[in-house]
XYZ file of C-alpha atoms in Angstrom:
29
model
C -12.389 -4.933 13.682
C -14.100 -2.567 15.910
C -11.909 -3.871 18.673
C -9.107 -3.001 17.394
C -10.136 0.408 16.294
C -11.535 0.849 19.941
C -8.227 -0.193 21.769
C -6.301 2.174 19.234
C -8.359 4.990 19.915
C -8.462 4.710 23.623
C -4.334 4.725 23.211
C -4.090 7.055 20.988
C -6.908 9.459 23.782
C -4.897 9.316 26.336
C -0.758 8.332 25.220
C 0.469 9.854 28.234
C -1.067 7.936 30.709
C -0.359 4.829 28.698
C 3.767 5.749 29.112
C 3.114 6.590 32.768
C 1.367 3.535 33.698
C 3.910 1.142 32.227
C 7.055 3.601 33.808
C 4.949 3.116 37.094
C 4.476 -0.547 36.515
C 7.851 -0.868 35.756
C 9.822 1.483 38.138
C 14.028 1.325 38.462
C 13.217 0.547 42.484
């Protein structure tokens, strides 16, 4: 599953802008 592998890895490169995206998607407004 090279996919899978891929989309871990590209998490797992960069985990902080993964939690700031979502806070951004999701702000308190």
């Amino acid at each position: 599953m090279p996919g899978a592998i891929s989309l871990i890895r590209s998490r797992a490169s960069m985990p902080s802008i993964s939690g700031i995206a979502m806070s951004s998607i999701t702000p308190s407004t």
